[in-house]
Coordinates of C-alpha atoms and ligand atoms in Angstrom, one line a residue:
Chain Q
M71 CA 0.0 -0.1 0.2
G72 CA 1.3 3.4 -0.7
K73 CA 0.2 7.1 -0.6
A74 CA -0.6 9.0 -4.0
W75 CA 0.6 11.9 -5.0
A76 CA -1.4 13.8 -7.4
F77 CA -0.4 16.0 -10.9
S78 CA -2.1 18.0 -13.2
E79 CA -2.8 17.1 -17.0
N80 CA 0.1 17.7 -19.5
L81 CA 2.6 17.3 -16.8
N82 CA 6.0 17.7 -19.0
T83 CA 9.4 16.6 -18.2
D84 CA 10.9 19.8 -17.1
E85 CA 8.1 20.0 -14.3
I86 CA 9.3 16.3 -13.6
I87 CA 12.8 17.4 -13.2
P88 CA 14.2 20.9 -14.6
G89 CA 16.7 20.6 -17.1
R90 CA 19.4 22.0 -15.1
F91 CA 19.6 18.9 -12.9
N92 CA 20.4 16.5 -16.2
I93 CA 23.9 16.7 -15.8
T94 CA 23.6 13.2 -14.0
I95 CA 21.6 9.9 -14.7
D96 CA 22.0 8.8 -11.0
P97 CA 18.8 7.9 -10.0
Q98 CA 19.2 8.7 -6.4
E99 CA 20.6 12.0 -7.1
L100 CA 18.1 13.0 -9.9
A101 CA 15.3 12.0 -7.1
K102 CA 16.9 14.4 -5.0
N103 CA 15.2 17.0 -7.1
V104 CA 12.0 15.5 -8.9
F105 CA 9.0 17.8 -8.9
C106 CA 11.1 20.2 -7.1
E107 CA 9.4 23.3 -8.7
I108 CA 5.9 22.0 -8.6
K109 CA 5.7 20.0 -5.6
P110 CA 8.9 20.7 -3.5
D111 CA 7.4 18.4 -0.6
Y112 CA 7.6 15.4 -2.8
A113 CA 11.0 14.5 -2.6
P114 CA 11.5 15.0 1.3
N115 CA 8.4 13.0 2.1
V116 CA 8.0 10.4 -0.6
V117 CA 8.2 6.8 0.9
V118 CA 9.2 3.5 -1.3
G119 CA 6.0 2.1 -2.5
D120 CA 3.8 5.6 -2.9
V121 CA 2.1 6.1 -6.1
I122 CA 2.1 8.8 -8.7
I123 CA -1.3 10.1 -10.2
G124 CA -1.2 12.1 -13.3
G125 CA -3.6 13.5 -15.9
Q126 CA -3.6 13.0 -19.7
N127 CA -0.4 13.5 -21.7
F128 CA 1.9 12.8 -18.8
G129 CA 5.4 13.3 -19.6
C130 CA 5.1 15.1 -22.6
G131 CA 7.9 17.7 -23.6
S132 CA 11.4 16.5 -24.2
S133 CA 12.3 12.9 -24.7
R134 CA 14.9 13.0 -21.7
E135 CA 15.0 9.7 -19.9
H136 CA 16.3 11.6 -16.9
A137 CA 12.5 12.2 -16.2
P138 CA 11.3 8.5 -15.2
I139 CA 14.6 7.6 -13.9
A140 CA 14.1 10.3 -11.2
I141 CA 10.6 9.4 -10.3
K142 CA 11.7 5.5 -9.9
G143 CA 14.7 6.6 -8.1
S144 CA 12.4 8.4 -5.7
G145 CA 10.9 5.0 -4.8
A146 CA 7.5 5.4 -6.2
K147 CA 6.0 2.1 -7.2
C148 CA 4.5 3.2 -10.5
I149 CA 2.4 6.0 -12.3
I150 CA -1.3 6.0 -12.8
A151 CA -2.4 8.2 -15.6
A152 CA -5.1 9.0 -18.2
S153 CA -2.5 8.7 -21.1
Y154 CA 1.2 9.0 -21.5
A155 CA 3.4 11.2 -24.3
R156 CA 4.7 8.6 -26.3
I157 CA 8.2 8.8 -25.8
F158 CA 7.9 9.0 -21.8
F159 CA 6.1 5.7 -21.8
R160 CA 8.6 3.9 -23.9
N161 CA 11.2 5.5 -21.8
A162 CA 9.4 4.4 -18.5
V163 CA 9.0 1.0 -19.8
N164 CA 12.9 0.7 -20.6
I165 CA 14.0 1.9 -17.4
G166 CA 11.7 -0.5 -15.5
L167 CA 9.1 2.0 -14.3
P168 CA 5.5 0.5 -14.5
I169 CA 2.8 2.7 -16.0
L170 CA -0.7 2.1 -15.7
E171 CA -3.6 4.0 -17.7
S172 CA -6.7 4.6 -16.4
R173 CA -8.7 7.7 -16.9
E174 CA -11.0 6.6 -14.0
A175 CA -8.4 5.9 -11.7
A176 CA -6.6 9.3 -12.5
E177 CA -9.9 11.0 -11.7
G178 CA -11.1 9.0 -8.8
I179 CA -7.8 9.3 -6.7
N180 CA -6.8 12.5 -4.6
E181 CA -3.6 13.5 -3.0
G182 CA -3.0 11.6 -0.1
D183 CA -5.4 8.8 -0.5
E184 CA -4.2 5.0 0.3
I185 CA -3.5 3.1 -2.7
E186 CA -3.3 -0.5 -3.3
V187 CA -1.9 -1.4 -7.0
D188 CA -1.6 -5.1 -8.4
L189 CA 0.6 -4.6 -11.2
S190 CA 0.0 -7.9 -13.4
S191 CA -3.7 -7.7 -13.1
G192 CA -4.2 -3.5 -13.2
K193 CA -6.4 -3.7 -10.4
I194 CA -6.3 -0.3 -8.5
D195 CA -8.0 -0.1 -4.9
N196 CA -8.5 3.3 -3.5
M197 CA -8.5 2.1 0.3
S198 CA -9.1 5.7 1.2
T199 CA -12.6 5.9 -0.5
G200 CA -13.2 2.2 -1.1
E201 CA -13.6 2.6 -4.9
S202 CA -11.7 0.3 -7.2
F203 CA -10.8 0.9 -10.7
Q204 CA -9.4 -1.5 -13.4
A205 CA -6.6 -0.3 -15.6
Q206 CA -5.3 -2.3 -19.1
P207 CA -3.0 -5.0 -16.9
L208 CA 0.5 -4.5 -17.7
P209 CA 1.9 -6.8 -20.5
P210 CA 4.3 -9.5 -19.4
F211 CA 7.0 -8.4 -21.0
I212 CA 6.6 -5.2 -19.1
I213 CA 6.5 -6.7 -16.0
K214 CA 9.7 -8.8 -16.9
I215 CA 11.9 -5.7 -17.6
A216 CA 10.3 -3.7 -14.6
E217 CA 11.5 -7.1 -12.5
A218 CA 14.6 -6.8 -13.8
G219 CA 15.1 -3.0 -13.2
G220 CA 15.4 -2.1 -16.9
I221 CA 16.1 -3.3 -20.2
I222 CA 19.7 -2.8 -19.8
N223 CA 19.7 -4.9 -16.6
F224 CA 17.3 -7.4 -18.4
L225 CA 19.8 -7.9 -21.2
Q226 CA 22.8 -8.1 -18.9
T227 CA 21.5 -11.6 -17.9
N228 CA 19.0 -12.3 -21.0
S229 CA 18.5 -12.6 -24.6
I230 CA 15.7 -10.0 -26.1
E231 CA 13.7 -13.0 -27.4
D232 CA 13.1 -13.9 -23.3
L233 CA 10.8 -10.7 -23.3
L234 CA 7.9 -12.3 -25.0
Chain B
M204 CA -5.7 -7.8 -43.5
G205 CA -5.4 -4.3 -41.9
T206 CA -4.1 -0.7 -42.4
L207 CA -0.6 0.0 -43.8
V208 CA 1.4 0.0 -40.6
E209 CA -0.6 -3.4 -39.5
E210 CA 0.5 -4.5 -43.0
I211 CA 4.1 -3.6 -42.9
F212 CA 4.5 -5.2 -39.2
S213 CA 2.6 -8.4 -40.5
Q214 CA 5.0 -8.9 -43.3
K215 CA 8.1 -8.3 -40.8
A216 CA 6.3 -10.8 -38.3
G217 CA 5.7 -13.6 -40.7
R218 CA 2.0 -13.5 -38.9
S219 CA -1.2 -11.3 -38.9
V220 CA -0.6 -8.6 -36.1
H221 CA -3.2 -6.2 -35.3
A222 CA -3.4 -2.9 -33.2
G223 CA -3.0 -3.2 -29.9
E224 CA -0.8 -6.2 -29.9
I225 CA 2.8 -5.9 -28.8
V226 CA 5.6 -7.3 -31.3
L227 CA 9.3 -7.7 -31.4
L228 CA 10.5 -7.3 -34.8
D229 CA 13.8 -7.3 -36.5
V230 CA 14.8 -3.8 -37.5
D231 CA 16.4 -3.1 -41.0
Y232 CA 18.6 0.1 -39.8
I233 CA 19.2 1.6 -36.6
M234 CA 19.9 5.2 -37.4
S235 CA 21.6 7.9 -34.8
H236 CA 23.4 11.3 -35.4
D237 CA 26.2 13.4 -33.3
N238 CA 23.5 14.5 -30.8
T239 CA 22.4 11.3 -30.0
T240 CA 24.9 8.6 -30.5
P241 CA 27.0 9.2 -27.5
L242 CA 24.2 8.5 -24.8
A243 CA 23.3 5.3 -27.2
I244 CA 27.1 4.3 -26.9
K245 CA 26.8 4.5 -22.9
A246 CA 23.7 2.3 -23.1
F247 CA 25.6 -0.2 -25.4
E248 CA 28.7 -0.3 -22.9
M249 CA 26.6 -0.8 -20.1
I250 CA 24.7 -3.8 -21.5
G251 CA 28.4 -5.3 -22.1
K252 CA 27.5 -7.5 -24.9
P253 CA 28.5 -7.6 -28.8
I254 CA 26.9 -5.4 -31.5
F255 CA 24.4 -7.8 -33.1
D256 CA 25.1 -6.5 -37.1
K257 CA 27.3 -4.0 -37.8
Q258 CA 25.5 -3.4 -41.0
K259 CA 22.4 -2.4 -39.7
I260 CA 24.0 0.8 -37.6
V261 CA 24.2 4.1 -39.4
L262 CA 25.9 7.0 -37.9
H263 CA 25.4 10.3 -38.9
F264 CA 27.0 14.0 -38.3
D265 CA 24.6 16.3 -39.1
H266 CA 23.2 18.3 -35.8
A267 CA 26.2 20.3 -35.2
Y268 CA 28.5 19.6 -37.7
P269 CA 31.4 20.6 -38.5
A270 CA 31.7 21.2 -34.7
P271 CA 30.7 24.9 -33.4
N272 CA 32.2 24.2 -29.9
I273 CA 34.2 22.2 -27.8
L274 CA 31.6 20.2 -26.2
A275 CA 30.2 19.2 -29.9
A276 CA 33.8 18.2 -31.0
T277 CA 34.6 16.1 -28.1
N278 CA 31.2 14.3 -28.7
H279 CA 32.5 14.1 -32.3
K280 CA 35.7 12.5 -31.3
K281 CA 34.3 10.2 -29.0
I282 CA 31.6 8.6 -31.6
I283 CA 34.8 8.4 -34.2
E284 CA 36.9 6.5 -31.8
F285 CA 33.7 4.2 -31.1
A286 CA 33.1 3.5 -34.8
Q287 CA 36.8 2.9 -35.5
K288 CA 37.2 0.6 -32.4
E289 CA 33.7 -1.6 -33.2
D290 CA 34.7 -1.3 -37.1
L291 CA 31.4 0.2 -38.1
P292 CA 30.8 0.3 -41.8
Y293 CA 28.7 3.4 -42.3
L294 CA 29.4 6.9 -41.1
F295 CA 28.1 9.9 -42.8
K296 CA 28.8 13.5 -42.8
Q297 CA 26.9 14.4 -45.9
G298 CA 24.4 16.4 -44.8
V299 CA 20.7 15.8 -42.6
C300 CA 20.2 12.1 -41.3
H301 CA 17.1 11.6 -42.9
Q302 CA 17.8 13.0 -46.4
V303 CA 21.1 11.0 -46.2
M304 CA 19.2 8.0 -45.2
I305 CA 16.9 8.0 -48.2
E306 CA 19.8 9.0 -50.6
E307 CA 22.2 6.2 -49.9
G308 CA 19.3 3.6 -50.3
F309 CA 18.6 2.7 -46.7
V310 CA 14.8 3.6 -46.8
T311 CA 12.9 1.1 -48.8
P312 CA 9.2 0.3 -48.5
G313 CA 8.3 -2.4 -45.9
A314 CA 11.6 -1.8 -44.0
I315 CA 11.7 -0.9 -40.6
I316 CA 14.1 1.9 -39.5
I317 CA 14.1 3.3 -36.0
G318 CA 16.4 6.5 -35.0
A319 CA 17.3 8.1 -32.0
D320 CA 15.7 11.2 -33.7
S321 CA 11.9 12.3 -33.4
H322 CA 11.9 12.8 -37.3
S323 CA 12.8 9.3 -38.0
N324 CA 9.2 9.3 -39.0
T325 CA 10.3 10.7 -42.4
Y326 CA 10.9 7.1 -43.8
G327 CA 7.4 6.5 -44.0
A328 CA 7.1 8.5 -47.2
L329 CA 8.5 5.7 -49.1
G330 CA 6.5 3.0 -47.4
A331 CA 9.0 2.1 -44.6
F332 CA 8.0 2.2 -41.0
G333 CA 10.3 5.0 -39.1
A334 CA 10.1 5.6 -35.8
G335 CA 12.0 8.0 -33.4
L336 CA 13.1 6.2 -30.1
G337 CA 15.3 7.3 -27.3
S338 CA 19.0 6.6 -27.1
T339 CA 18.9 3.9 -24.5
E340 CA 16.9 1.9 -27.4
I341 CA 19.1 2.5 -30.0
G342 CA 22.0 1.0 -27.7
V343 CA 19.7 -1.9 -27.0
A344 CA 18.9 -2.4 -30.7
W345 CA 22.6 -2.3 -31.7
V346 CA 23.0 -5.5 -29.4
T347 CA 19.4 -7.3 -30.3
G348 CA 18.9 -6.3 -33.8
K349 CA 15.2 -5.9 -32.7
S350 CA 13.2 -3.5 -30.8
W351 CA 9.5 -4.0 -29.3
F352 CA 6.7 -2.0 -30.7
K353 CA 3.1 -1.7 -29.4
V354 CA 1.0 -2.0 -32.9
P355 CA -0.6 1.4 -33.3
E356 CA -4.2 2.4 -34.1
T357 CA -4.2 4.4 -37.4
I358 CA -5.9 7.5 -38.5
R359 CA -6.2 8.0 -42.1
V360 CA -6.0 11.3 -43.8
E361 CA -7.5 11.2 -47.2
L362 CA -6.7 14.0 -49.1
S363 CA -8.3 15.0 -52.4
G364 CA -8.4 17.5 -55.2
E365 CA -5.4 20.0 -56.4
T366 CA -3.4 22.7 -54.5
Q367 CA -3.7 26.3 -55.9
T368 CA -0.9 28.0 -57.0
G369 CA 1.7 28.9 -54.4
V370 CA 0.4 26.0 -52.2
Y371 CA 2.7 23.3 -51.2
A372 CA 2.4 20.1 -49.2
K373 CA 4.2 22.1 -46.4
D374 CA 0.9 24.4 -46.4
V375 CA -1.3 21.4 -46.5
M376 CA 0.6 19.5 -43.6
I377 CA 0.6 22.6 -41.4
Y378 CA -3.3 23.0 -42.1
I379 CA -3.5 19.3 -40.9
A380 CA -1.3 20.2 -38.0
G381 CA -3.7 23.2 -37.0
M382 CA -6.8 20.5 -37.2
L383 CA -5.3 17.8 -35.4
G384 CA -3.4 19.6 -32.7
M385 CA 0.1 18.9 -31.4
D386 CA -1.3 15.8 -29.8
G387 CA -4.2 14.6 -31.9
A388 CA -2.1 11.7 -33.0
T389 CA -0.4 10.5 -29.8
Y390 CA 0.5 6.8 -30.2
R391 CA -1.3 6.7 -33.5
S392 CA 0.1 5.7 -36.9
V393 CA -1.0 8.6 -39.4
E394 CA -1.6 7.3 -42.9
F395 CA -1.7 9.7 -45.7
G396 CA -3.5 8.9 -49.1
G397 CA -5.9 9.7 -51.5
R398 CA -5.7 11.2 -55.2
Y399 CA -3.6 14.3 -54.1
I400 CA -1.2 12.1 -52.6
E401 CA -0.9 10.1 -55.1
T402 CA 0.0 12.4 -57.5
L403 CA 2.5 14.1 -55.3
P404 CA 6.4 13.6 -56.2
M405 CA 8.5 12.1 -53.5
H406 CA 9.7 15.4 -52.3
E407 CA 6.5 16.6 -51.7
R408 CA 5.4 13.4 -49.9
I409 CA 8.2 13.6 -47.6
V410 CA 7.2 16.7 -45.8
F411 CA 3.9 15.0 -44.6
S412 CA 5.6 12.2 -43.1
N413 CA 8.5 14.2 -41.7
M414 CA 5.8 16.7 -39.7
S415 CA 3.6 13.5 -38.6
T416 CA 5.9 14.0 -35.7
E417 CA 4.5 17.4 -35.0
I418 CA 1.3 15.9 -34.5
G419 CA 2.4 13.2 -32.1
A420 CA 2.4 10.6 -34.4
K421 CA 4.5 7.2 -33.8
C422 CA 5.0 7.0 -37.5
G423 CA 3.1 8.8 -41.0
L424 CA 3.0 6.4 -43.9
I425 CA 2.1 6.6 -47.0
A426 CA 1.9 3.5 -49.1
A427 CA 4.6 2.6 -51.7
D428 CA 3.6 3.0 -55.5
Q429 CA 5.0 3.8 -59.0
V430 CA 6.5 7.0 -57.8
T431 CA 7.9 5.5 -54.7
A432 CA 9.9 2.7 -57.0
E433 CA 10.8 5.4 -59.7
Y434 CA 12.1 7.8 -57.2
L435 CA 14.5 4.9 -55.8
R436 CA 15.8 3.9 -59.0
E437 CA 16.4 7.6 -60.3
N438 CA 18.0 8.8 -56.9
T439 CA 19.6 6.1 -54.8
P440 CA 21.6 3.4 -55.3
I441 CA 18.9 1.0 -55.3
E442 CA 17.5 -0.8 -58.1
G443 CA 14.4 -2.8 -56.6
P444 CA 12.2 -4.5 -57.2
F445 CA 10.1 -3.0 -54.5
E446 CA 7.6 -4.3 -52.4
E447 CA 4.3 -2.1 -52.5
I448 CA 2.5 -3.0 -49.5
H449 CA -1.1 -1.4 -49.2
P450 CA -3.8 -1.5 -46.5
V451 CA -6.2 -4.2 -46.8
S452 CA -9.7 -3.8 -45.5
P453 CA -8.2 -1.7 -42.9
N454 CA -10.2 -0.8 -39.7
Y455 CA -9.3 3.0 -38.9
E456 CA -9.8 4.8 -35.7
R457 CA -10.8 7.8 -37.6
V458 CA -10.8 8.9 -41.2
L459 CA -10.0 12.7 -41.8
E460 CA -11.2 14.1 -45.5
I461 CA -9.6 17.0 -46.4
D462 CA -10.3 18.9 -50.2
V463 CA -6.8 20.6 -50.8
S464 CA -8.1 23.0 -53.4
T465 CA -9.7 24.8 -50.5
I466 CA -6.3 25.6 -48.7
S467 CA -4.3 28.7 -49.2
P468 CA -0.5 29.3 -47.7
Q469 CA -0.8 28.5 -44.2
L470 CA 1.8 29.9 -41.2
S471 CA 2.5 27.8 -38.0
C472 CA 2.9 30.8 -35.8
H473 CA 4.9 31.3 -32.7
P474 CA 5.3 29.4 -30.3
T475 CA 3.4 26.3 -31.4
V476 CA 3.0 24.1 -34.7
D477 CA -0.7 24.0 -34.1
N478 CA -0.9 27.4 -34.0
V479 CA -2.1 27.8 -37.4
R480 CA -3.3 30.7 -39.3
D481 CA -4.1 31.6 -43.1
L482 CA -1.0 33.7 -44.2
K483 CA -3.1 36.4 -45.4
E484 CA -4.1 37.4 -41.7
L485 CA -0.5 38.0 -40.8
E486 CA 1.0 39.5 -44.0
G487 CA 3.4 42.2 -43.3
L488 CA 4.9 41.3 -40.4
D489 CA 8.6 41.9 -40.0
V490 CA 11.0 39.3 -40.0
N491 CA 14.8 39.3 -39.3
E492 CA 15.9 36.1 -40.6
I493 CA 14.4 33.5 -43.2
Y494 CA 15.9 30.0 -43.0
I495 CA 15.5 27.6 -45.9
G496 CA 16.3 24.0 -45.2
T497 CA 16.2 21.0 -43.2
C498 CA 15.0 17.6 -43.3
T499 CA 11.6 19.2 -43.9
N500 CA 12.4 21.6 -47.0
G501 CA 15.8 21.6 -47.7
R502 CA 15.1 19.5 -50.7
Y503 CA 16.6 20.4 -54.5
E504 CA 13.0 21.3 -55.4
D505 CA 12.7 23.4 -52.5
I506 CA 15.8 25.5 -53.4
E507 CA 14.6 25.6 -57.2
I508 CA 11.7 27.3 -55.8
A509 CA 13.3 29.9 -54.0
A510 CA 15.7 30.5 -56.7
N511 CA 13.0 30.9 -59.6
L512 CA 11.3 33.5 -56.9
L513 CA 14.2 35.3 -56.5
K514 CA 15.9 35.2 -59.8
G515 CA 17.1 38.6 -60.8
Q516 CA 15.8 40.2 -57.7
Q517 CA 17.4 41.5 -54.4
V518 CA 16.4 40.3 -50.9
D519 CA 15.5 42.6 -48.4
S520 CA 18.7 44.4 -47.2
V521 CA 18.5 43.9 -43.4
T522 CA 16.9 40.6 -43.2
R523 CA 19.5 37.7 -42.9
V524 CA 18.4 35.1 -45.9
I525 CA 20.1 31.9 -45.3
V526 CA 19.6 28.8 -47.4
T527 CA 21.3 25.3 -45.9
P528 CA 21.0 22.5 -48.6
A529 CA 19.9 19.3 -46.6
S530 CA 22.7 17.2 -48.3
Q531 CA 25.7 17.3 -50.4
M532 CA 24.1 15.6 -53.4
I533 CA 21.5 18.4 -53.1
Y534 CA 24.0 21.0 -52.9
K535 CA 26.0 19.7 -55.9
K536 CA 23.1 19.5 -57.9
A537 CA 22.1 23.0 -56.9
M538 CA 25.5 24.2 -57.8
K539 CA 25.9 22.6 -61.1
N540 CA 22.5 23.8 -62.1
G541 CA 23.2 27.6 -61.4
L542 CA 20.7 27.6 -58.3
L543 CA 23.5 28.7 -55.8
D544 CA 24.6 31.4 -58.2
I545 CA 20.9 32.9 -58.5
L546 CA 20.3 32.9 -54.8
M547 CA 24.0 34.7 -53.7
D548 CA 23.3 36.9 -56.7
A549 CA 20.1 37.9 -55.0
G550 CA 21.9 38.1 -51.6
C551 CA 21.3 35.0 -49.9
T552 CA 23.7 33.1 -47.8
I553 CA 24.8 29.6 -48.4
T554 CA 25.5 27.4 -45.9
G555 CA 27.5 24.2 -45.8
V556 CA 24.9 20.9 -45.3
G557 CA 23.2 19.6 -42.2
C558 CA 20.7 20.8 -39.9
G559 CA 22.0 24.6 -39.7
A560 CA 20.1 26.8 -37.7
C561 CA 17.0 24.2 -37.2
I562 CA 18.8 23.6 -33.4
G563 CA 19.9 26.9 -32.7
R564 CA 23.5 25.6 -32.3
H565 CA 25.2 27.5 -35.4
G566 CA 24.4 28.6 -39.0
G567 CA 21.6 31.5 -38.0
I568 CA 21.1 31.9 -34.2
L569 CA 18.4 34.3 -33.4
A570 CA 18.8 37.1 -30.7
P571 CA 16.1 38.0 -28.3
N572 CA 12.9 39.7 -29.9
E573 CA 13.8 38.5 -33.1
R574 CA 11.5 36.6 -35.7
A575 CA 12.3 34.2 -38.4
L576 CA 10.4 32.6 -41.0
T577 CA 11.3 29.1 -41.8
T578 CA 10.9 26.2 -43.5
M579 CA 11.9 24.1 -40.5
N580 CA 8.9 21.6 -39.0
R581 CA 9.1 23.0 -35.2
N582 CA 8.9 26.3 -33.7
F583 CA 9.2 25.4 -30.0
I584 CA 10.5 28.3 -27.8
G585 CA 14.0 28.6 -27.9
R586 CA 14.7 26.3 -30.8
M587 CA 16.5 28.7 -33.0
G588 CA 18.6 30.5 -30.1
S589 CA 16.9 32.9 -27.6
P590 CA 14.1 31.9 -25.8
L591 CA 12.9 35.4 -26.6
A592 CA 12.7 34.9 -30.4
E593 CA 9.6 33.9 -32.4
I594 CA 9.6 31.3 -35.1
Y595 CA 7.1 31.1 -37.9
L596 CA 6.7 28.1 -40.1
A597 CA 6.1 28.3 -43.7
S598 CA 6.9 26.9 -47.2
P599 CA 10.0 27.6 -49.4
A600 CA 7.9 29.7 -51.6
T601 CA 6.3 31.8 -48.8
A602 CA 9.9 31.9 -47.1
A603 CA 11.5 33.2 -50.5
A604 CA 8.6 35.7 -50.9
S605 CA 9.3 37.1 -47.7
A606 CA 12.6 37.4 -48.2
L607 CA 12.3 40.1 -51.1
T608 CA 10.1 42.2 -48.7
G609 CA 11.6 41.4 -45.1
K610 CA 8.1 40.7 -44.4
I611 CA 5.7 37.8 -44.2
T612 CA 4.4 37.9 -47.9
D613 CA 2.1 36.0 -49.9
P614 CA 4.2 34.1 -52.5
R615 CA 1.0 34.4 -54.9
N616 CA 2.0 38.1 -55.6
Y617 CA 5.1 36.7 -57.2
L618 CA 4.1 33.4 -58.8
R619 CA 1.2 34.8 -60.8
Q620 CA 2.9 37.4 -62.9
Ligands
LIG197 S1 16.7 19.2 -39.9 FE1 15.7 19.9 -37.8 S2 14.3 18.6 -37.5 FE2 15.6 17.7 -39.3 S3 17.1 16.5 -38.2 FE3 18.0 18.2 -38.2 S4 17.6 19.3 -36.2 FE4 16.1 17.6 -36.5

């Protein structure tokens, strides 16, 4: 179970992590400044297993991989948003950050709600309100990448055919 | 059975695939350039496995080449050393990556080409699947020869009619961007077709696939036909025969029908591509720089349009007018046929080939509060230099007409005479 941190529609990668911090790709270093301008209380208070809630077109803007790396480095378990920008979606998958798509869940969860997420079934429970939502389940290959900690780690010990 | 992207993927997968499925496909070529190759090298080295097939890797120097500063020079050096160490066969410094990919014959109908550049969609104009991916994925593909794709839904853009004099593919595409908006085709394949597209020469078709990126599309496809085959035979080292993959009983998410004969010259206005207006509404607005070039409109025919319009005349005395041929092949042909002489006599500055001013690193950087009218595909804030500058996008004809006056000018004023 984790706490929900809610963000607005069309959240861009500069709002996730401003360009000036992209001099490193170390997840912990990036996590120190994640959302620093739009939600400064996030980085000091986030707990492993918390959940990011977004609106539509989450992660738009530049294609930098630093944005999902920073979110993953902060300990967030996954993102639940109405939709994602295309390259952010791929980047998140490849670095092993699970992302679920559900407009209903994105609208039905408020900041601070306690959330239970089952990544393989896509079931999302809002323990604070008693509401449940069903996102598209994550395809097994995305779960495999996430479990390995990203595509690079996955390929260190597997071949790409093992994905499917 | 399926849309064009479903048909191309099915062919590669050896079975019938449909929108929504995730597929792992062999890629034919993996493209990257001086801006994105260094990060791909990093991912590749972290994986720690050998390259799958060196023949699939194509590296370009175009974004900041020759290097305008020490950082770029250091990156170039790193890439060269890597290519030498790995003995990579394809290293190009002949112009904008996408144009050179086509000229050198890497782009063929039915091919799957991924690139560490968002305008890799360009290859769709020749019936190939082209898509832009992050640098990590490029490093991954070097090792695996493959990439995963979610088969996209398709938006069909059905174009009919003939354009008026002075209206080009660029105007039509800007018009479409205005209709669909910047995220109007996110995750989607956009399929351009209809009578207008069928009769269009390749250099104009490329504009649609190239700018499908601007409406968020994963790819922008045009089915290969006779025009494609002839273009490839006449302009590239490859002979064919070429596959003609077509949509078969396709299921489209949405079909957009547009009669191009009603479209007049268009502008994408500061600060987004989908901020579209009829040129007429902004006629007379001062511009400080005209930039003709890029993977969208830096081809021979674009330069020819500008030269024909500027022949024997003088461009505005205070406006910078910069022409950057997209590739050496284009540069040579324009030189041989006297187009560069005409442009220089008219007062244009001709630069070396590549992306030039398009990314604001060299070749025509904008000062604060300047305004540019360009043939590029993007006008994000800060793209060409100062974040306080404005960028307007238009056709090469509009750019050339505006060069004469130093103000946004309707090309039809000059073409009709
Ligand atoms: S010309 Fe511009 S848009 Fe095209 S590849 Fe170069 S930088 Fe990108």
